[in-house]
Amino acid sequence: MFEHASLLLLVLLPFLGSIVVAFLPTRARGIAAAISGMVAIALTALAVLSYGDVASERVLRSELQWLPQLGLNVIIRMDGLSWLFTTMIASIGGLVVLYARYYMSAKDPVPRFFALLLAFMGAMLGMVLSGNLIQLVLFWELTSIFSFLLIGYWHQNAAARDGARMALVITGTGGLALFAGMLLLGHMVGSFDLDVVLASGDIVRTHPLYTPTLVLILLAAFTKSAQFPFHFWLPRAMAAPTPVSAYLHSATMVKAGVFLLALLWPVLAGTPIWFWIVTYVGLATLLLGAYSAIFQQDLKGVLAYSTVSHLGLIVTLLGMSTPLALVAAVFHIANHATFKASLFMAAGIIDHETGTRDIRRLGGLARFMPATATLAIVASAAMAGVPLLNGFLSKEMFFSETALRNPIPFVDVSLPAVAIIAGAFAVTYSLRFILKVFFGPPSTDLDRTPHEPPALMRRPIEILVLACLLVGIIPAITIGPFLATAVSSVLGPDLPYYSLAVWHGLNMPLLMSVVALGGGVLLYVLLRPYLARGIDGPPFIAHLAGPRIFERLLILLSVKWARSLERLLGTRRLQPQLAILVAVAILAAVIPTLAGVGPLRFSFAGVEPGLVLVWIVGMACAVGAATQAKYHRLAALMLMGGAGLATSVTFVWYSAPDLALTQLLVEVVTTILILLGLRWLPKRFEDAGIDPLRKFSPRRLRDLALAIMAGAGMALLSYAVMTRDAPDGIARFFLDNAHSEGGGRNVVNVILVDFRGFDTLGEITVLGIVALTTYALLRRFRPAADSIPRPEQQRIQSEVEVERADHEEGTILSDFLFVPAVIMRWLFPAIVTLAAFLLLRGHDLPGGGFIAGITMAIGFILQYLAGGTRWVEDRLRILPVYWIAAGLLLALATGAGAWLFGVPFLTTYFQYADLPVLGRLPVASALLFDLGVFVLVVGATVLILVAIAHQSLRAASPRAKGASGSADASRGAS
């Protein structure tokens, strides 16, 4: 039980904390940091408590059934590798929270920052703990979204907006590739369960779809971990606040790609295509990132390109496909997290205390900030691979792997050569970082006088640098057991021999380290004159600017090509768009019938005259609505209602009362809402002088032909289906099992809330989104100038009232609606009671949440019609957005509640209960789901009503007073 609860908490706790922090006041920096810190500490404690089980080579699993028939269950899974990443994400996240408490300005909306940081932490934990491929993709994309929000936190900064957009586009595109790759991988294995996939390496590597699957997954990993040629987004992300940069570059965002490669290493590695692509993309990134870092003038730019380089080192090791290379990769992942987080925090302190990150303006800071300088120097030395620091050990393991003999001459030469050159470059940019910033003459043109930061702000750096020292000096004790646990989850219990000793004697890796260290120092001495000139950007390749290429491609795709396609295929007019849509639909329906549909047996036997008459009336209404829609909108709306009523009568005729009720109520609501909307459409006047024959233009004839083809084709298709014997379908299943498995006799309702409850959940989600979108659009809608004045009828009434001394303006209209208004107000409690009745009886008799929700919405609509917008909102606090949220949450909670009983999501439980007075009644959990549907439908409908009604308030505002005349427009519109 503890195992199950702890795994759930590891994923859910950050999101819960994020929600709590998001609702804090803007200036509650201390409280937001405290809550965030407690969440991070709790997560770290849960990870530590789980280590004993993970170290015994157990895979901890917690599975919640979601769609078990499709193999889509929510699986939270922890093995050694995911434990290592969980610990890094939680512990470094806690240090980042402490650092951010003092870094972020009190003028910033700091609770929003911590809310996003916790949500990002939750997305990362969800990704590394996912035991299902599709679930992993979901959290993968969530990390892209939350990183976008974090990078663009200072949205007033154009560089932050551009960096966030670039990161989202590149990593989001990689996420789409990952989704396709995971679908193929699950198809090859026959399961999306990660444990099943990890045990199917031989099946995957010999499958014909292995190559496209590998390419798609590598594309995702390379974009996420900033590998060449997608590396350029990461330096642009340094426009984010420094705590974000420290977190993204060390333990989270950029490590997601290498985590994916390490996770799927048993399945995908070991083939030539894996070796050549992964190894040499990593080598190119390693060399390019290290070379570019030397010539950056921004402190964070140096660190960002060094991150690119170190990620290339890890990818190169993973590409070599040897067990020892995997050990070195996992070791360097942990080492890089410690020294890179501390370096970014040190850079943030320098920026915070001096007002600049420009290396050309910095110097001599060791005199003013000796403690910060000492910490940064040690972390930089670890980054350079200096002995007795953690970076030296993993780099020496890297050198050891590249020095192995390879039968391919190109590989045998290129691997060690690039490794040494990149190692020398790392020493050069680390040495430049140390000497230029902390030594030399002190700067004289700084915005602030440098000084040490608050002690607690420096504490996270001290902890991380201490970890660098301890791992570098006593690695077997400090990191050895955890490294073995992480690696064994990938390689299995038979680990290759490796040593974490500090001294291995005089050997080739040590010689390569010495050459890299000496070469880096020499290169720095040679480059000092060039670097002193302060030229930003690396020579020879500065013109190959990835961001510039990205922007040009983005403009080409989203602007130039899009506009060309719009000119060729698109139109801003609605009518041609509908014509194209209908034509394509007709074509899609015709193609399957080209081979013939068989004989059509026309027979009028058994036709009931009454129903035929109803259909004739309905068709006449539909044709009349089409002909009157342009100039006589009210008449067209009434005729549309007649066609809808004919449909309702047809449902009643064929014994479908649920459908009839739904159709009738929807007709009522949509007719009223459209009628309210017609008030704001510009007027159209028919020109009586136009020859009637000229109305039949080629365009109208085309539309008529399309309408006839669509209508006649649908009629023939329906007739052909209904006059043939129905194949065996699922109707009998629903009829036989509605009561025994769903606990209800109303089969339609049982289908909606039980058998197809997942579909209903999706539909109400879409309904809520549509309502919110409609509200947002109508808030920005401004009617045409000729629609703002009051309608003609109200103006005539006002003129009469002005002429008569015994009447005040508005009394005729209020008197005219007095009796209907009283009736409509009295109807409200009756309608509420009727809605409750329809809701409660829906599982056994016609009714249900949707019908009850529409009924309840009609009650609110009547109140707006009776009293006007201000009158209703002064007396009823409806808050429809909260209704939408509450309905959706209730439906989700009902579905998730099934997990408490060990059954799949949205599984219904029912029982008969003996209640006093009422007797024996069926009680089903689906009633709670139906209640969520009811609440959401009410909220969505009323939200659209409010959006339309508030148009009248804007029209009656002082700015529109001159055009609208009187606030009576409010009552007229509502």
Coordinates of N, CA and C in Angstrom, one line a residue, residues 22-180:
A22 N -0.7 28.6 -7.2 CA -1.2 29.5 -8.2 C -2.3 30.4 -7.7
F23 N -3.0 30.0 -6.6 CA -4.1 30.9 -6.1 C -3.6 31.8 -5.0
L24 N -2.3 31.8 -4.7 CA -1.8 32.8 -3.7 C -1.7 34.2 -4.3
P25 N -1.8 35.2 -3.4 CA -1.7 36.6 -3.9 C -0.3 36.8 -4.6
T26 N -0.3 37.8 -5.4 CA 0.8 38.1 -6.3 C 2.1 38.3 -5.5
R27 N 2.0 39.0 -4.3 CA 3.1 39.4 -3.5 C 3.5 38.3 -2.5
A28 N 2.9 37.2 -2.5 CA 3.2 36.1 -1.5 C 4.4 35.3 -1.9
R29 N 5.5 36.0 -2.0 CA 6.7 35.3 -2.4 C 7.2 34.3 -1.4
G30 N 7.2 34.7 -0.1 CA 7.7 33.8 0.9 C 6.9 32.5 1.1
I31 N 5.5 32.7 1.1 CA 4.6 31.6 1.2 C 4.7 30.6 0.0
A32 N 4.8 31.2 -1.2 CA 4.9 30.4 -2.4 C 6.2 29.6 -2.4
A33 N 7.3 30.2 -1.9 CA 8.6 29.5 -1.9 C 8.5 28.4 -0.8
A34 N 7.9 28.7 0.3 CA 7.8 27.7 1.4 C 7.0 26.5 1.0
I35 N 5.9 26.7 0.4 CA 5.1 25.6 -0.1 C 5.8 24.8 -1.2
S36 N 6.5 25.5 -2.1 CA 7.2 24.8 -3.1 C 8.4 24.0 -2.5
G37 N 9.1 24.6 -1.6 CA 10.2 23.9 -0.9 C 9.7 22.7 -0.2
M38 N 8.6 22.8 0.5 CA 8.1 21.6 1.2 C 7.7 20.5 0.2
V39 N 7.1 20.9 -0.9 CA 6.8 19.8 -1.9 C 8.1 19.1 -2.4
A40 N 9.1 19.9 -2.7 CA 10.4 19.3 -3.2 C 11.0 18.4 -2.1
I41 N 11.0 18.9 -0.9 CA 11.5 18.1 0.2 C 10.7 16.8 0.4
A42 N 9.4 16.9 0.3 CA 8.6 15.6 0.4 C 8.9 14.7 -0.7
L43 N 9.0 15.2 -1.9 CA 9.4 14.3 -3.1 C 10.7 13.7 -2.9
T44 N 11.7 14.4 -2.4 CA 13.0 13.8 -2.2 C 13.0 12.8 -1.1
A45 N 12.2 13.0 -0.1 CA 12.0 12.0 1.0 C 11.4 10.7 0.5
L46 N 10.4 10.9 -0.4 CA 9.7 9.7 -0.9 C 10.7 8.9 -1.8
A47 N 11.5 9.6 -2.6 CA 12.5 8.9 -3.4 C 13.5 8.2 -2.6
V48 N 14.0 8.8 -1.5 CA 15.0 8.2 -0.6 C 14.4 6.9 0.0
L49 N 13.1 7.0 0.5 CA 12.5 5.9 1.1 C 12.2 4.7 0.1
S50 N 12.2 5.0 -1.1 CA 12.0 4.0 -2.1 C 13.3 3.3 -2.5
Y51 N 14.4 3.8 -2.1 CA 15.7 3.3 -2.6 C 15.9 1.9 -2.2
G52 N 15.5 1.5 -1.0 CA 15.8 0.1 -0.6 C 15.1 -0.9 -1.5
D53 N 13.9 -0.7 -1.9 CA 13.2 -1.6 -2.8 C 13.9 -1.6 -4.2
V54 N 14.2 -0.4 -4.7 CA 14.8 -0.3 -6.0 C 16.2 -0.9 -6.0
A55 N 17.0 -0.8 -4.9 CA 18.3 -1.3 -4.8 C 18.3 -2.8 -4.9
S56 N 17.2 -3.4 -4.4 CA 17.1 -4.9 -4.5 C 16.7 -5.4 -5.8
E57 N 16.8 -4.5 -6.8 CA 16.5 -4.9 -8.2 C 15.0 -5.1 -8.4
R58 N 14.2 -4.6 -7.6 CA 12.8 -4.6 -7.8 C 12.3 -3.5 -8.7
V59 N 11.3 -3.7 -9.5 CA 10.7 -2.6 -10.3 C 9.4 -2.3 -9.6
L60 N 9.3 -1.1 -9.0 CA 8.1 -0.7 -8.3 C 7.0 -0.3 -9.3
R61 N 5.8 -0.8 -9.2 CA 4.7 -0.5 -10.1 C 3.4 -0.2 -9.4
S62 N 2.7 0.8 -10.0 CA 1.4 1.1 -9.5 C 0.6 1.3 -10.8
E63 N -0.4 0.5 -11.0 CA -1.2 0.5 -12.2 C -2.7 0.8 -11.9
L64 N -3.2 1.8 -12.7 CA -4.6 2.2 -12.6 C -5.2 1.9 -14.0
Q65 N -6.2 1.1 -14.0 CA -6.8 0.8 -15.3 C -7.6 1.9 -15.9
W66 N -7.2 2.2 -17.1 CA -7.9 3.3 -17.8 C -8.7 2.8 -19.0
L67 N -8.0 2.3 -20.0 CA -8.6 1.6 -21.1 C -7.9 0.3 -21.3
P68 N -8.2 -0.7 -20.5 CA -7.4 -1.9 -20.5 C -7.6 -2.7 -21.8
Q69 N -8.7 -2.6 -22.5 CA -8.9 -3.3 -23.7 C -7.9 -2.8 -24.8
L70 N -7.5 -1.5 -24.7 CA -6.5 -1.0 -25.7 C -5.1 -1.0 -25.1
G71 N -4.9 -1.5 -24.0 CA -3.6 -1.5 -23.4 C -3.2 -0.2 -22.9
L72 N -4.1 0.7 -22.6 CA -3.8 2.1 -22.2 C -4.2 2.2 -20.7
N73 N -3.3 1.7 -19.8 CA -3.5 1.9 -18.4 C -2.5 2.9 -17.9
V74 N -2.9 3.6 -16.8 CA -2.0 4.6 -16.2 C -1.0 3.7 -15.3
I75 N 0.3 3.7 -15.7 CA 1.2 2.9 -14.9 C 2.3 3.8 -14.5
I76 N 2.6 3.8 -13.2 CA 3.7 4.6 -12.6 C 4.7 3.5 -12.2
R77 N 5.9 3.7 -12.7 CA 6.9 2.6 -12.6 C 8.2 3.2 -12.2
M78 N 8.9 2.6 -11.2 CA 10.2 3.1 -10.8 C 11.2 1.9 -10.8
D79 N 12.3 2.1 -11.6 CA 13.4 1.2 -11.5 C 14.6 2.0 -11.1
G80 N 15.8 1.5 -11.2 CA 17.0 2.2 -10.8 C 17.2 3.5 -11.6
L81 N 17.1 3.4 -12.9 CA 17.3 4.6 -13.7 C 16.3 5.7 -13.4
S82 N 15.0 5.4 -13.3 CA 14.0 6.4 -13.0 C 14.2 6.9 -11.6
W83 N 14.7 6.0 -10.7 CA 14.9 6.5 -9.3 C 16.0 7.6 -9.3
L84 N 17.1 7.4 -10.1 CA 18.2 8.3 -10.1 C 17.6 9.7 -10.7
F85 N 16.9 9.6 -11.7 CA 16.3 10.9 -12.3 C 15.3 11.5 -11.3
T86 N 14.5 10.7 -10.7 CA 13.5 11.2 -9.7 C 14.3 12.0 -8.6
T87 N 15.3 11.4 -8.1 CA 16.1 12.0 -7.0 C 16.7 13.3 -7.5
M88 N 17.3 13.3 -8.7 CA 17.9 14.6 -9.2 C 16.8 15.6 -9.4
I89 N 15.7 15.3 -10.0 CA 14.6 16.3 -10.3 C 14.1 16.9 -9.0
A90 N 13.9 16.0 -7.9 CA 13.3 16.5 -6.7 C 14.3 17.3 -5.9
S91 N 15.5 16.7 -5.7 CA 16.5 17.4 -4.8 C 17.0 18.7 -5.4
I92 N 17.4 18.7 -6.7 CA 17.9 19.9 -7.3 C 16.7 20.9 -7.5
G93 N 15.5 20.4 -7.7 CA 14.4 21.3 -7.7 C 14.2 22.0 -6.4
G94 N 14.4 21.3 -5.2 CA 14.3 22.0 -4.0 C 15.4 23.0 -3.8
L95 N 16.6 22.8 -4.3 CA 17.7 23.8 -4.2 C 17.4 25.0 -5.1
V96 N 16.8 24.7 -6.2 CA 16.4 25.8 -7.1 C 15.3 26.7 -6.5
V97 N 14.4 26.0 -5.8 CA 13.3 26.8 -5.1 C 14.0 27.7 -4.1
L98 N 14.9 27.2 -3.2 CA 15.5 28.0 -2.2 C 16.3 29.2 -2.9
Y99 N 17.0 28.9 -4.0 CA 17.7 29.9 -4.7 C 16.8 31.0 -5.3
A100 N 15.7 30.5 -5.9 CA 14.7 31.4 -6.5 C 14.1 32.4 -5.5
R101 N 13.9 31.9 -4.3 CA 13.3 32.7 -3.3 C 14.0 34.1 -3.1
Y102 N 15.3 34.0 -3.3 CA 16.1 35.3 -3.1 C 16.5 35.9 -4.5
Y103 N 16.4 35.1 -5.5 CA 16.8 35.7 -6.8 C 15.6 36.5 -7.4
M104 N 14.4 36.0 -7.3 CA 13.3 36.6 -8.0 C 12.9 37.9 -7.2
S105 N 12.6 38.9 -8.0 CA 12.2 40.2 -7.4 C 10.8 40.2 -6.8
A106 N 10.6 40.9 -5.8 CA 9.3 41.0 -5.2 C 8.3 41.7 -6.1
K107 N 8.8 42.4 -7.1 CA 7.9 43.0 -8.1 C 7.3 42.0 -9.1
D108 N 7.9 40.9 -9.2 CA 7.4 39.9 -10.1 C 6.3 39.1 -9.5
P109 N 5.4 38.6 -10.3 CA 4.3 37.7 -9.8 C 4.9 36.3 -9.5
V110 N 5.6 36.3 -8.3 CA 6.4 35.1 -7.9 C 5.6 33.8 -7.7
P111 N 4.4 33.9 -7.2 CA 3.6 32.7 -7.1 C 3.3 32.0 -8.4
R112 N 3.1 32.8 -9.5 CA 3.0 32.2 -10.8 C 4.2 31.5 -11.2
F113 N 5.4 32.0 -10.9 CA 6.7 31.4 -11.2 C 6.8 30.0 -10.5
F114 N 6.5 30.0 -9.2 CA 6.6 28.7 -8.5 C 5.6 27.7 -8.9
A115 N 4.4 28.2 -9.3 CA 3.3 27.3 -9.7 C 3.8 26.6 -11.0
L116 N 4.4 27.4 -11.9 CA 4.9 26.8 -13.2 C 6.0 25.9 -12.9
L117 N 6.9 26.3 -12.0 CA 8.1 25.4 -11.7 C 7.6 24.1 -11.1
L118 N 6.6 24.1 -10.2 CA 6.1 22.8 -9.6 C 5.4 22.0 -10.7
A119 N 4.7 22.6 -11.6 CA 4.0 21.9 -12.6 C 5.0 21.3 -13.6
F120 N 6.1 22.0 -13.9 CA 7.2 21.5 -14.7 C 7.9 20.3 -14.0
M121 N 8.1 20.4 -12.7 CA 8.7 19.3 -11.9 C 7.8 18.1 -12.0
G122 N 6.4 18.3 -11.9 CA 5.5 17.2 -12.0 C 5.5 16.5 -13.3
A123 N 5.6 17.3 -14.4 CA 5.7 16.8 -15.7 C 7.0 15.9 -15.9
M124 N 8.1 16.4 -15.4 CA 9.3 15.6 -15.5 C 9.2 14.3 -14.7
L125 N 8.7 14.4 -13.5 CA 8.5 13.2 -12.7 C 7.6 12.2 -13.4
G126 N 6.5 12.7 -13.9 CA 5.6 11.9 -14.6 C 6.2 11.2 -15.8
M127 N 7.1 11.9 -16.5 CA 7.8 11.3 -17.7 C 8.7 10.2 -17.2
V128 N 9.6 10.4 -16.2 CA 10.6 9.4 -15.9 C 10.0 8.3 -15.2
L129 N 8.8 8.5 -14.6 CA 8.1 7.4 -13.9 C 7.0 6.7 -14.7
S130 N 6.9 7.1 -15.9 CA 5.8 6.5 -16.8 C 6.2 5.0 -17.1
G131 N 5.2 4.2 -17.0 CA 5.3 2.8 -17.3 C 4.5 2.4 -18.6
N132 N 4.0 3.4 -19.3 CA 3.2 3.2 -20.5 C 3.8 4.2 -21.5
L133 N 3.9 3.7 -22.8 CA 4.6 4.5 -23.8 C 3.8 5.8 -24.1
I134 N 2.4 5.6 -24.2 CA 1.6 6.8 -24.5 C 1.6 7.8 -23.4
Q135 N 1.6 7.2 -22.2 CA 1.6 8.1 -21.0 C 2.9 8.9 -21.0
L136 N 4.0 8.2 -21.4 CA 5.3 8.9 -21.4 C 5.3 10.1 -22.4
V137 N 4.6 9.8 -23.6 CA 4.5 10.9 -24.6 C 3.7 12.1 -24.0
L138 N 2.7 11.8 -23.3 CA 1.8 12.8 -22.7 C 2.7 13.7 -21.8
F139 N 3.4 13.1 -20.9 CA 4.2 13.9 -20.0 C 5.4 14.6 -20.7
W140 N 5.9 14.0 -21.7 CA 6.9 14.5 -22.5 C 6.5 15.9 -23.1
E141 N 5.3 15.9 -23.7 CA 4.7 17.1 -24.2 C 4.4 18.2 -23.1
L142 N 4.0 17.7 -22.0 CA 3.8 18.6 -20.9 C 5.0 19.3 -20.5
T143 N 6.2 18.6 -20.5 CA 7.4 19.3 -20.2 C 7.7 20.4 -21.2
S144 N 7.4 20.2 -22.5 CA 7.6 21.2 -23.5 C 6.7 22.4 -23.2
I145 N 5.4 22.2 -22.8 CA 4.5 23.3 -22.6 C 4.9 24.1 -21.4
F146 N 5.2 23.4 -20.3 CA 5.6 24.2 -19.1 C 7.0 24.8 -19.2
S147 N 7.9 24.2 -19.9 CA 9.2 24.9 -20.2 C 9.0 26.2 -21.0
F148 N 8.0 26.1 -22.0 CA 7.7 27.3 -22.8 C 7.2 28.4 -21.9
L149 N 6.4 28.1 -20.9 CA 5.8 29.1 -20.0 C 6.9 29.6 -19.1
L150 N 7.8 28.7 -18.7 CA 8.9 29.2 -17.8 C 9.9 30.0 -18.5
I151 N 10.3 29.6 -19.7 CA 11.3 30.4 -20.5 C 10.7 31.8 -20.8
G152 N 9.4 31.8 -21.1 CA 8.8 33.1 -21.4 C 8.1 33.8 -20.2
Y153 N 8.6 33.4 -19.0 CA 8.0 34.0 -17.8 C 8.1 35.5 -17.8
W154 N 9.2 36.1 -18.2 CA 9.3 37.5 -18.4 C 8.8 37.9 -19.8
H155 N 7.5 37.8 -20.0 CA 7.0 37.9 -21.3 C 7.1 39.3 -21.9
Q156 N 7.4 40.3 -21.1 CA 7.6 41.6 -21.6 C 8.9 41.7 -22.3
N157 N 9.8 40.7 -22.2 CA 11.1 40.7 -22.8 C 11.0 40.0 -24.2
A158 N 11.3 40.6 -25.3 CA 11.2 40.0 -26.6 C 12.1 38.8 -26.7
A159 N 13.3 38.8 -26.1 CA 14.1 37.7 -26.2 C 13.5 36.5 -25.5
A160 N 12.9 36.7 -24.4 CA 12.2 35.6 -23.7 C 11.1 35.0 -24.5
R161 N 10.3 35.8 -25.2 CA 9.2 35.4 -26.0 C 9.7 34.6 -27.2
D162 N 10.8 35.1 -27.8 CA 11.4 34.4 -29.0 C 12.0 33.0 -28.6
G163 N 12.7 33.0 -27.4 CA 13.3 31.8 -27.0 C 12.3 30.8 -26.6
A164 N 11.2 31.2 -25.9 CA 10.2 30.3 -25.6 C 9.5 29.7 -26.8
R165 N 9.2 30.5 -27.8 CA 8.6 30.0 -29.0 C 9.4 29.1 -29.7
M166 N 10.7 29.4 -29.8 CA 11.7 28.5 -30.5 C 11.7 27.1 -29.8
A167 N 11.8 27.2 -28.5 CA 11.9 25.9 -27.7 C 10.6 25.1 -27.9
L168 N 9.5 25.7 -27.9 CA 8.2 25.0 -28.0 C 8.1 24.4 -29.4
V169 N 8.4 25.1 -30.4 CA 8.3 24.6 -31.8 C 9.2 23.4 -32.0
I170 N 10.4 23.5 -31.6 CA 11.4 22.5 -31.9 C 11.1 21.2 -31.0
T171 N 10.9 21.4 -29.7 CA 10.7 20.2 -28.9 C 9.3 19.7 -29.1
G172 N 8.3 20.6 -29.4 CA 7.0 20.1 -29.7 C 6.9 19.3 -31.0
T173 N 7.7 19.7 -32.0 CA 7.8 18.9 -33.2 C 8.4 17.5 -32.9
G174 N 9.4 17.5 -32.1 CA 10.0 16.2 -31.6 C 9.0 15.4 -30.9
G175 N 8.1 16.0 -30.1 CA 7.1 15.3 -29.4 C 6.2 14.6 -30.3
L176 N 5.8 15.2 -31.4 CA 4.9 14.6 -32.4 C 5.6 13.4 -33.0
A177 N 6.9 13.5 -33.3 CA 7.7 12.4 -33.8 C 7.8 11.3 -32.8
L178 N 7.9 11.6 -31.5 CA 7.9 10.6 -30.5 C 6.6 9.8 -30.4
F179 N 5.5 10.6 -30.5 CA 4.2 9.9 -30.5 C 4.1 8.9 -31.6
A180 N 4.5 9.3 -32.8 CA 4.4 8.3 -33.9 C 5.4 7.1 -33.7

